[in-house]
C-alpha atoms as a PDB file:
ATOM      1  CA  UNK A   1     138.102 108.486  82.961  1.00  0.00           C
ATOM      2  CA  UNK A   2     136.969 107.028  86.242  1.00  0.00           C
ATOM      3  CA  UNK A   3     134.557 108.764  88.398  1.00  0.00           C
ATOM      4  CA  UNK A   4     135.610 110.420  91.373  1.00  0.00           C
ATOM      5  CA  UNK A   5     133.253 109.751  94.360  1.00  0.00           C
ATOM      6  CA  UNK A   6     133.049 112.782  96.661  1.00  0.00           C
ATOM      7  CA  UNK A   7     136.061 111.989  99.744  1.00  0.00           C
ATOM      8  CA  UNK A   8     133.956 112.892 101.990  1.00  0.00           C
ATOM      9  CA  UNK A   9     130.497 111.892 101.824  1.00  0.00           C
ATOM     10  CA  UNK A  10     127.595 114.640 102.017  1.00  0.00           C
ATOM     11  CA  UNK A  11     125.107 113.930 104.985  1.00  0.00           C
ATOM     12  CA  UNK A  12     122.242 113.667 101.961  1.00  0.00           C
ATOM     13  CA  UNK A  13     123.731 109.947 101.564  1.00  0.00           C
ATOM     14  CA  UNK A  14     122.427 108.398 104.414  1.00  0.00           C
ATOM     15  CA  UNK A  15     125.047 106.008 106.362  1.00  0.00           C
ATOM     16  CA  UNK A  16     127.530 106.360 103.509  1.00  0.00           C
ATOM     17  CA  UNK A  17     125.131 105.113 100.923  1.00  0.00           C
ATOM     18  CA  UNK A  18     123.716 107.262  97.744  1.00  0.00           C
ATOM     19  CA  UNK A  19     119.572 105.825  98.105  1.00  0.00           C
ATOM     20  CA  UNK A  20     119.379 109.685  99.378  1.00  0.00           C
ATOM     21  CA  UNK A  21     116.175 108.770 101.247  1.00  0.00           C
ATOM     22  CA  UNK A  22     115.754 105.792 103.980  1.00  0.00           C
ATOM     23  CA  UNK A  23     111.755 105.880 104.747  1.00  0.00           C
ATOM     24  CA  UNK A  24     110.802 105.503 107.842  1.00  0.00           C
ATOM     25  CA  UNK A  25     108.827 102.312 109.227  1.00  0.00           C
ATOM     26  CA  UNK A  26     105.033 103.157 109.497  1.00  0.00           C
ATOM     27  CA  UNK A  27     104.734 104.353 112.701  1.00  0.00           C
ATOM     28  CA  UNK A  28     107.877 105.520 113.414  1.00  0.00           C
ATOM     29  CA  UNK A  29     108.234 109.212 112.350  1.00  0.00           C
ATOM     30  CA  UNK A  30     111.982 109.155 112.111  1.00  0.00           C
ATOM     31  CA  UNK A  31     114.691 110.994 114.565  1.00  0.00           C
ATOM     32  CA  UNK A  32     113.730 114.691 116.603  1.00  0.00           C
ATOM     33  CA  UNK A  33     115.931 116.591 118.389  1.00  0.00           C
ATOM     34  CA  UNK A  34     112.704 117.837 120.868  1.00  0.00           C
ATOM     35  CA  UNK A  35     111.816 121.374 120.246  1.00  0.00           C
ATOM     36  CA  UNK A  36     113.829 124.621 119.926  1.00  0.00           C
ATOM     37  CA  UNK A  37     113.180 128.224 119.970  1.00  0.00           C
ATOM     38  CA  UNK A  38     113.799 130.045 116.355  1.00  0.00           C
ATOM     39  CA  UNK A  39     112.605 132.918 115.729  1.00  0.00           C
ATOM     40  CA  UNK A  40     110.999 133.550 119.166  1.00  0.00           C
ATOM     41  CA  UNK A  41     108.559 130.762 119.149  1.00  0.00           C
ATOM     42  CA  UNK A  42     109.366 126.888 120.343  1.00  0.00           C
ATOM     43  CA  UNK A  43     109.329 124.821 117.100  1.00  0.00           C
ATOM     44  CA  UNK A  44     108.707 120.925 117.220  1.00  0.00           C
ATOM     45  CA  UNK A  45     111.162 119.417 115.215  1.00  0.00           C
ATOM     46  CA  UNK A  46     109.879 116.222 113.699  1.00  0.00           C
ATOM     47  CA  UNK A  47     105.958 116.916 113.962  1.00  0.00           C
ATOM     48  CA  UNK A  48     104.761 112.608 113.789  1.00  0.00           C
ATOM     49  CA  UNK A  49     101.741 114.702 111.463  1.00  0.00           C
ATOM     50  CA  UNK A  50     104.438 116.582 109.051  1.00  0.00           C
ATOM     51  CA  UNK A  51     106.953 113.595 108.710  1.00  0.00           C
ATOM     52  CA  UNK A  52     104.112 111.381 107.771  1.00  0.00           C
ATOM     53  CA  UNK A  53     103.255 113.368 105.112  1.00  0.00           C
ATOM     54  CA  UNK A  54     106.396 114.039 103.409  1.00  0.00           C
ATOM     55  CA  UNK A  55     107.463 110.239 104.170  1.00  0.00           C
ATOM     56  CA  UNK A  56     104.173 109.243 102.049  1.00  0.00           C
ATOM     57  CA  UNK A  57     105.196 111.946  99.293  1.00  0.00           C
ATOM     58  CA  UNK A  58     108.912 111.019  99.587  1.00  0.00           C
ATOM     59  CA  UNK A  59     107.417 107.426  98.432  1.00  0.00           C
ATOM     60  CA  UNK A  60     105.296 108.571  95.940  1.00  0.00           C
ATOM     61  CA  UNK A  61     108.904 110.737  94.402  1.00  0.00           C
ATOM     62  CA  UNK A  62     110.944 107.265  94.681  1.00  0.00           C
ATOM     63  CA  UNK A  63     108.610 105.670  92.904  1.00  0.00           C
ATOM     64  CA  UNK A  64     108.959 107.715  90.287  1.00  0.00           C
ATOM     65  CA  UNK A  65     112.272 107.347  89.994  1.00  0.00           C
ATOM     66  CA  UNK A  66     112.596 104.030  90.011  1.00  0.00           C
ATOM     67  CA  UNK A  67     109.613 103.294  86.900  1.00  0.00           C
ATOM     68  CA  UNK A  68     112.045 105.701  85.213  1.00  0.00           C
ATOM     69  CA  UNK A  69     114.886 103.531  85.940  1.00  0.00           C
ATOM     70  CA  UNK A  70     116.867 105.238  88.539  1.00  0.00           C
ATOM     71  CA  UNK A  71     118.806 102.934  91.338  1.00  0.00           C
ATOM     72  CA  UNK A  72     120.437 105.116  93.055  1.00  0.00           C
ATOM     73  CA  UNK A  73     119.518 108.725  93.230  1.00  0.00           C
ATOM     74  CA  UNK A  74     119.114 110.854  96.471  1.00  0.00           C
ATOM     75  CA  UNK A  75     115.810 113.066  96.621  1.00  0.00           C
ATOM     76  CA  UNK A  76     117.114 116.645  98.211  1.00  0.00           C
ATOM     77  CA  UNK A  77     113.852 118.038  99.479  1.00  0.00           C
ATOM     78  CA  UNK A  78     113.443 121.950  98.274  1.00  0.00           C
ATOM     79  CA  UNK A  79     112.754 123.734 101.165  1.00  0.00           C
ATOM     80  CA  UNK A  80     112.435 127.211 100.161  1.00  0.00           C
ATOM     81  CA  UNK A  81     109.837 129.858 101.762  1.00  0.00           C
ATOM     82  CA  UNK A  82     108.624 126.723 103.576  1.00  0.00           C
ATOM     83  CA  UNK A  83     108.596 126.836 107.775  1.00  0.00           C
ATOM     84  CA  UNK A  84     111.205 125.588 109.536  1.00  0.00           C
ATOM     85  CA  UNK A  85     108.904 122.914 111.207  1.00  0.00           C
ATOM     86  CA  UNK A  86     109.335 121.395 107.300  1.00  0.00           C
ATOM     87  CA  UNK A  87     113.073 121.163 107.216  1.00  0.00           C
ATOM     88  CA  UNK A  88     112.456 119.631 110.080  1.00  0.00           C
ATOM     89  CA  UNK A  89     109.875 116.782 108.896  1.00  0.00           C
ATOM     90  CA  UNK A  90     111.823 115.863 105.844  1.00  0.00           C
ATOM     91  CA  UNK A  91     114.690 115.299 108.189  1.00  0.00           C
ATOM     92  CA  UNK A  92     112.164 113.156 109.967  1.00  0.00           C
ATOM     93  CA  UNK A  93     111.102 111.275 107.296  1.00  0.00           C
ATOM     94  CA  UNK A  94     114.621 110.549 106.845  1.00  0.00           C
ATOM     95  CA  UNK A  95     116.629 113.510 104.545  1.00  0.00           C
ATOM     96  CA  UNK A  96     119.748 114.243 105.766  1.00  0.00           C
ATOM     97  CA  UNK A  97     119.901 117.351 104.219  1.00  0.00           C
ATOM     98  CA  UNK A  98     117.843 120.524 102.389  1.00  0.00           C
ATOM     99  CA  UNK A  99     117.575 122.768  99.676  1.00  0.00           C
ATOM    100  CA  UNK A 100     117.583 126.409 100.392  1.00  0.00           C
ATOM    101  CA  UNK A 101     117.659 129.117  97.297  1.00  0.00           C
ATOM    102  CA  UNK A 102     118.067 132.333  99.210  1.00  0.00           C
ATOM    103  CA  UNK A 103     120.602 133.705 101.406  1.00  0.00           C
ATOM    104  CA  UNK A 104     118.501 136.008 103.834  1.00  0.00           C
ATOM    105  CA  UNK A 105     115.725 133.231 104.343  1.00  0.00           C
ATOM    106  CA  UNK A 106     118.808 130.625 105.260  1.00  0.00           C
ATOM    107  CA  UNK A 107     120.177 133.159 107.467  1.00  0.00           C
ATOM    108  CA  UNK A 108     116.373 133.737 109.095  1.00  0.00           C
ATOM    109  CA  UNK A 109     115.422 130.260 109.665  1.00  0.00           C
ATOM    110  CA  UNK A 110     118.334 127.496 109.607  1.00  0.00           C
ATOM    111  CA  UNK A 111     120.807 130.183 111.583  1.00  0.00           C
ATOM    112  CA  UNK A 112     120.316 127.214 115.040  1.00  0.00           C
ATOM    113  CA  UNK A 113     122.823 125.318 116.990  1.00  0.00           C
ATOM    114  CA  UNK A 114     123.205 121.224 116.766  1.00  0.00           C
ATOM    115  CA  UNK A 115     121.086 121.297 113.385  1.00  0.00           C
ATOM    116  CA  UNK A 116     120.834 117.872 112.704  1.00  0.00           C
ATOM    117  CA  UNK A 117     120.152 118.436 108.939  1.00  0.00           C
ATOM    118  CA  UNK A 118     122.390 119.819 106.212  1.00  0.00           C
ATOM    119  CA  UNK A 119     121.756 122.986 103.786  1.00  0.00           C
ATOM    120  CA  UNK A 120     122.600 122.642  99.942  1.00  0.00           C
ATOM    121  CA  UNK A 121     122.357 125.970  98.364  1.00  0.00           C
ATOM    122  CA  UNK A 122     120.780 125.722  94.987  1.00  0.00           C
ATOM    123  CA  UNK A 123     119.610 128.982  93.927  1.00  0.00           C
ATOM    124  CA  UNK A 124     121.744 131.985  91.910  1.00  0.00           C
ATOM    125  CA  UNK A 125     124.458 132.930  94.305  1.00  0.00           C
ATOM    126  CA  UNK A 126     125.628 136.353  94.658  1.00  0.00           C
ATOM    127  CA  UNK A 127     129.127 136.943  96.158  1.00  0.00           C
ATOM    128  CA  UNK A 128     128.387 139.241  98.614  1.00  0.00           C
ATOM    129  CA  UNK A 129     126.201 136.619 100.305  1.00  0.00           C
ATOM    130  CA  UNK A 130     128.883 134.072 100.794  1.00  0.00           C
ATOM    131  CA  UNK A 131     130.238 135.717 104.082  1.00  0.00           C
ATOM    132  CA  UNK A 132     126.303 135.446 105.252  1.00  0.00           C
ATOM    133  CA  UNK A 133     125.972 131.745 104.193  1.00  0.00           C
ATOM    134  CA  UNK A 134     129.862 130.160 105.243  1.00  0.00           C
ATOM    135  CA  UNK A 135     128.774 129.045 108.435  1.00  0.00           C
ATOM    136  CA  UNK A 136     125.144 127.588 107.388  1.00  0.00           C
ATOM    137  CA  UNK A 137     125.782 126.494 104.072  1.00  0.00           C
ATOM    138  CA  UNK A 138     127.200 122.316 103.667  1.00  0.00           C
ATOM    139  CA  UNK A 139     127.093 122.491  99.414  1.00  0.00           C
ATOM    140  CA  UNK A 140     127.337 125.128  97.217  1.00  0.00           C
ATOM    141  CA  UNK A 141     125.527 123.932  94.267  1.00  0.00           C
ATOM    142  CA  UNK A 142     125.295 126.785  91.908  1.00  0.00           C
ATOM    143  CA  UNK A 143     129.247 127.772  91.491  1.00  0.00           C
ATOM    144  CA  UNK A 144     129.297 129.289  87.784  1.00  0.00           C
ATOM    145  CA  UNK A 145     131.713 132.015  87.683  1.00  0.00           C
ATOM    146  CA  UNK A 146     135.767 132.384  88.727  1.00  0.00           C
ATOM    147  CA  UNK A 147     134.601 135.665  90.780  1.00  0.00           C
ATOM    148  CA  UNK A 148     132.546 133.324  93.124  1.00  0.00           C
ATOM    149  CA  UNK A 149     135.119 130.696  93.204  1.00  0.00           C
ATOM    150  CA  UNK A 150     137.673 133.136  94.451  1.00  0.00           C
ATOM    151  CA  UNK A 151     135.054 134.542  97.142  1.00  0.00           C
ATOM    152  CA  UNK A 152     134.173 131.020  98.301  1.00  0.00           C
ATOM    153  CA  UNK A 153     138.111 130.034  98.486  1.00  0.00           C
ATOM    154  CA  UNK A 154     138.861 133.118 100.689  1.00  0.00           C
ATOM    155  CA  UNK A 155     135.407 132.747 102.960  1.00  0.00           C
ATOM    156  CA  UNK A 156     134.873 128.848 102.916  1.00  0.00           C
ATOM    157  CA  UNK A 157     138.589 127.511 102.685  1.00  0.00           C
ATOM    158  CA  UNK A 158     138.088 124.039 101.288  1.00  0.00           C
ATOM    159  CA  UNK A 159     133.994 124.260 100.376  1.00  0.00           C
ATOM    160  CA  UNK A 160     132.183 121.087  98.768  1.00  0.00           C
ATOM    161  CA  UNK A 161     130.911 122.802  95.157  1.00  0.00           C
ATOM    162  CA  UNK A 162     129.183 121.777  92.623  1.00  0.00           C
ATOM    163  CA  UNK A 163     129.469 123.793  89.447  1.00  0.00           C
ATOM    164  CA  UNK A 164     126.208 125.196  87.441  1.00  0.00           C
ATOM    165  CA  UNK A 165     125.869 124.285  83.823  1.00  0.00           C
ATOM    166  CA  UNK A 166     123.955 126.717  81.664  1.00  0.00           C
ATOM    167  CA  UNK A 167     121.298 124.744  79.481  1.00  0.00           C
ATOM    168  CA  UNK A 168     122.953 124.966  76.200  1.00  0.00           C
ATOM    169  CA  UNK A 169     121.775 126.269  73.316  1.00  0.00           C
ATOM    170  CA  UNK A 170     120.288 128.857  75.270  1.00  0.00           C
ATOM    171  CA  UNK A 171     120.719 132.502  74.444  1.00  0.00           C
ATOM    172  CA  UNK A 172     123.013 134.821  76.989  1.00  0.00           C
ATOM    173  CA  UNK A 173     119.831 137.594  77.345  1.00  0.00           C
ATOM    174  CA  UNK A 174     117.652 134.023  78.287  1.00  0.00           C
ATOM    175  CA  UNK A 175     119.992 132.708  81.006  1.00  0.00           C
ATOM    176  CA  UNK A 176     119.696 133.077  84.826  1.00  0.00           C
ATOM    177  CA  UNK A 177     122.466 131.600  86.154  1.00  0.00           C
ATOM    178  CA  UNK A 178     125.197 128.579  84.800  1.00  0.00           C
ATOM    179  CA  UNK A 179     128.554 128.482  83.370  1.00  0.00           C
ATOM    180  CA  UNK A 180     128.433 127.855  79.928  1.00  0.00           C
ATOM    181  CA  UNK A 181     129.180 124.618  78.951  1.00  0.00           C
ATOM    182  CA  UNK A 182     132.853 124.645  77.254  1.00  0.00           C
ATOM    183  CA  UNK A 183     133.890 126.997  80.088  1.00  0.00           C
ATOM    184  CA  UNK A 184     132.959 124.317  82.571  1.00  0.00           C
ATOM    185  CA  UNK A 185     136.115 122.344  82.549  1.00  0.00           C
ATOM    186  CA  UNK A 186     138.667 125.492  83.365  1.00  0.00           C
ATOM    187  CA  UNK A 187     136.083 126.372  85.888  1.00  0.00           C
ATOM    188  CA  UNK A 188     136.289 123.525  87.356  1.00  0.00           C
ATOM    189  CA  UNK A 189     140.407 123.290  87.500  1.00  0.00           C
ATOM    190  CA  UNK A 190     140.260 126.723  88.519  1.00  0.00           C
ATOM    191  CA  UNK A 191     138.364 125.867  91.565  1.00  0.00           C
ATOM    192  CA  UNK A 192     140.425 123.043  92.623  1.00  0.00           C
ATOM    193  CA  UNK A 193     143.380 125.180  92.347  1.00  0.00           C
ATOM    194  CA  UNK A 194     141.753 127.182  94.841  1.00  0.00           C
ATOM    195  CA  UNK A 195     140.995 124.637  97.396  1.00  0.00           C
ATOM    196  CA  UNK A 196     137.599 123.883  96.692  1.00  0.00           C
ATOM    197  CA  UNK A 197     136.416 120.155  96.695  1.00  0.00           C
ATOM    198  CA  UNK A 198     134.578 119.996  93.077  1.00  0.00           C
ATOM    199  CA  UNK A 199     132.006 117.489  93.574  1.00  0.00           C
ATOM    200  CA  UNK A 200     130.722 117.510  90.469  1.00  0.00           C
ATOM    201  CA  UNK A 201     127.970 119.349  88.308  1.00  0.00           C
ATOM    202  CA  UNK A 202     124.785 120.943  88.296  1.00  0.00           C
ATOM    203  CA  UNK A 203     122.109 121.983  86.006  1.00  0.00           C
ATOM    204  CA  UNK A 204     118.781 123.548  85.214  1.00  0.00           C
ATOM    205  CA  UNK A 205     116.324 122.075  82.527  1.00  0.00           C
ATOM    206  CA  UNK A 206     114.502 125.284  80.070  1.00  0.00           C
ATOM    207  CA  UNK A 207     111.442 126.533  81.578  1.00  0.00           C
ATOM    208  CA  UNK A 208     109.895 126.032  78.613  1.00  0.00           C
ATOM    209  CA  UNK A 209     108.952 123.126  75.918  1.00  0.00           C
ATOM    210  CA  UNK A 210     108.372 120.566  78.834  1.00  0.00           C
ATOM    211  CA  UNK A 211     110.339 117.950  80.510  1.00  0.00           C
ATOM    212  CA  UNK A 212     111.806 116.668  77.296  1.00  0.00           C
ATOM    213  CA  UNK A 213     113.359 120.102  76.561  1.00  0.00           C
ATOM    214  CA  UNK A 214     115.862 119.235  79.525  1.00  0.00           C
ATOM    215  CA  UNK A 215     116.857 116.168  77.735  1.00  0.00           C
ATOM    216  CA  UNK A 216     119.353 117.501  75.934  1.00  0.00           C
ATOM    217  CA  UNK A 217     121.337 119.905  78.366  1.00  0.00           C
ATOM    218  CA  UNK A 218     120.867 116.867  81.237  1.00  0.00           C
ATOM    219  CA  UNK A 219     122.775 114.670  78.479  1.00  0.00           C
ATOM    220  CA  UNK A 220     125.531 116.918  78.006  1.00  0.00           C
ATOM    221  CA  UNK A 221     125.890 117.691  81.366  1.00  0.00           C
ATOM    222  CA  UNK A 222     126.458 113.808  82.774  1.00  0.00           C
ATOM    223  CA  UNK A 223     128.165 113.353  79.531  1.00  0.00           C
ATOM    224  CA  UNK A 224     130.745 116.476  80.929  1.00  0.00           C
ATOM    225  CA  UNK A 225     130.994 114.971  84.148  1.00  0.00           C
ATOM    226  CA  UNK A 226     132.035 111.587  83.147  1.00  0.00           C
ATOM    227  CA  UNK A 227     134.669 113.280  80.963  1.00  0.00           C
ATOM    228  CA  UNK A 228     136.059 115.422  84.095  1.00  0.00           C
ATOM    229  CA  UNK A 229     135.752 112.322  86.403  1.00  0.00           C
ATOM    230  CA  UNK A 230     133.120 113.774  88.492  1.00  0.00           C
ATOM    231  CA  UNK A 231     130.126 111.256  90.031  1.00  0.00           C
ATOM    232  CA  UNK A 232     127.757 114.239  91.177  1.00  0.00           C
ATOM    233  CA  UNK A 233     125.106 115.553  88.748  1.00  0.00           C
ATOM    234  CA  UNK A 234     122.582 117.216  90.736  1.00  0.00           C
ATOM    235  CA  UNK A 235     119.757 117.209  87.428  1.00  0.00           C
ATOM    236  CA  UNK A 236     116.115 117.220  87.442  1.00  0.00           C
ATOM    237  CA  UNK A 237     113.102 118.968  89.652  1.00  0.00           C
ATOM    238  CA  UNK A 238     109.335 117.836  90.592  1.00  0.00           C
ATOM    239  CA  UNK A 239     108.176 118.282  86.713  1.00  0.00           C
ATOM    240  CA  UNK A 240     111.251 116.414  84.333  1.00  0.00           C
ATOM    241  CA  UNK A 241     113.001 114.221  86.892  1.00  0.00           C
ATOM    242  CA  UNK A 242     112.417 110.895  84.825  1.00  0.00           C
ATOM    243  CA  UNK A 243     114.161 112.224  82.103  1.00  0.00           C
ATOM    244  CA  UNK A 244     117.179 113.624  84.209  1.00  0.00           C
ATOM    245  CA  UNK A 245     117.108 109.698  86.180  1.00  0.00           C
ATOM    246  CA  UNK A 246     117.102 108.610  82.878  1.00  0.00           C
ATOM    247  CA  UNK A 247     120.089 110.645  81.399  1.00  0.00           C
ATOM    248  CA  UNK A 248     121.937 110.076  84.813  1.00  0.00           C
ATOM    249  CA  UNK A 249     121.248 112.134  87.809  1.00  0.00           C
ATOM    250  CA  UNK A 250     122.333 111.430  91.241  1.00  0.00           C
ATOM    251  CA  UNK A 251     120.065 113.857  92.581  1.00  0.00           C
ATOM    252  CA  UNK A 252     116.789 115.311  92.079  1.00  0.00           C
ATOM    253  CA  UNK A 253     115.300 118.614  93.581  1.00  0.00           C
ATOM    254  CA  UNK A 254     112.153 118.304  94.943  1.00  0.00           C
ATOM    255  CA  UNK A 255     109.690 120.777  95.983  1.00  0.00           C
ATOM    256  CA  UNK A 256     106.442 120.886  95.091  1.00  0.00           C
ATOM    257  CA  UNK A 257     105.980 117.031  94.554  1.00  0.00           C
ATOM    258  CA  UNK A 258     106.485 116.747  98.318  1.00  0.00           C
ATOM    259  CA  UNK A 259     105.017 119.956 100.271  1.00  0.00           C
ATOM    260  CA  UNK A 260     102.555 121.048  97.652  1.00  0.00           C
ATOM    261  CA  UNK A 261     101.885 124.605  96.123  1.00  0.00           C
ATOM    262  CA  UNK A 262     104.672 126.753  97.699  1.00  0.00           C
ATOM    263  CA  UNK A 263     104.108 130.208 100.009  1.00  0.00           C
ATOM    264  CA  UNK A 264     105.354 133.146  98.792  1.00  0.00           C
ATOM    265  CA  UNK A 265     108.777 134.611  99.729  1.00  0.00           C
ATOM    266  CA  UNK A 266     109.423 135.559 102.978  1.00  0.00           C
ATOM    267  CA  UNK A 267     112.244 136.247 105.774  1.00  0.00           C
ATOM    268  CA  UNK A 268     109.976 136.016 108.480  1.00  0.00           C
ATOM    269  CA  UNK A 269     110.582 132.360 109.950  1.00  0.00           C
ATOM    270  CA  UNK A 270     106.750 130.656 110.191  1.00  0.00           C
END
């Protein structure tokens, strides 16, 4: 089956290509859009003292993926409970978009006009959220269930999905979130019979038994998509993302490898 590249390409792949992460020159901190008020104070978008750091980490991450072979994968920089002044450095450093995981903080701190950055939602979805999240929201990445498809078809006519793959082998009482694995491919018809543009899969390594654990599921999972035609699989975090580059991810999810230990929870914007 040949792999179906995404129609339209996601803002993540810079200038139409799939690198996922252009560093910037040293010395150049990358684009700003000046300041803007959010949440009642003036924030700086590209801070030259933020983007530098994330550019250096954003380096360090690439790295990575390339001693574990990887040639093309995009870094989406997890963005979660972090400022807005952060969204706005990895944009800096060059990201075109960010991971968010929950609805009230999106709404809270990426709600702005002429955001130059886009917003992949990656965490559980609920559908009573999705009205909150249509206008903010560029990728839904965690689609597992027809109920959500059918609320994302009537709120987001037309949304870019990708569709959450339960680690397998893992018992129903253990799992927070994915479709199971055989259920994927009628999930994934049933979506495009909806409207929705299917971009292709995504998945979640075991929190436990280390980054080999994941090995297994991230197999399956690119193994799935190249079955169903789909070039997307959005596999691997900061702690087993050689072993998803190596079993074929597009796409990592990076957090803490690029803004450190992460702040807890919060809807206030900092």
């Amino acid at each position: 089956v040949a792999l179906r590249r995404p129609e339209r390409l996601h803002p993540l792949f810079n200038s139409g290509r799939r690198t996922g992460v252009v560093l910037p020159s040293p010395g150049r901190p990358g684009p700003s859009c000046g300041g803007r008020e959010v949440g009642g104070c003036i924030v700086n978008d590209a801070d030259p003292s933020l983007v530098a750091q994330v550019a250096e980490r954003l380096e360090a991450v690439r790295s990575r993926i390339i001693t574990a072979g990887g040639t093309d994968v995009a870094i989406l920089p997890v963005t979660k409970t972090w400022g807005v002044e952060w969204c706005f450095a990895a944009h800096g450093a060059g990201c075109g978009a960010v991971g968010e995981n929950y609805a009230q903080e999106v709404a809270a701190k990426l709600a702005m006009p002429d955001r130059p950055f886009s917003v992949r939602f990656i965490g559980q979805l609920q559908t009573n959220k999705v009205r909150m999240l249509a206008p903010l929201v560029q990728v839904f990445e965690t689609v597992d269930r027809i109920s959500l498809v059918r609320e994302l078809a009537a709120r987001v006519p037309g949304a870019q999905v990708l569709i959450q793959v339960a680690p397998i082998d893992q018992p129903a009482s253990d799992r927070k979130g994915g479709c199971v694995i055989d259920e994927v491919p009628k999930l994934v018809d049933d979506a495009r019979s909806l409207g929705l543009e299917v971009r292709g899969l995504m998945a979640v390594g075991p929190t436990d038994g280390g980054p080999e654990a994941a090995r297994p599921t991230f197999r399956a999972v690119r193994s799935l998509a190249n079955r169903l035609g789909l070039y997307e699989c959005s596999m691997g975090m900061s702690g087993d993302l050689e072993v998803a580059v190596q079993e074929g991810s597009t796409q990592v999810r990076v957090g803490s490898a690029l803004f450190g230990e992460r702040p807890p929870f919060t809807t206030t914007v900092r």
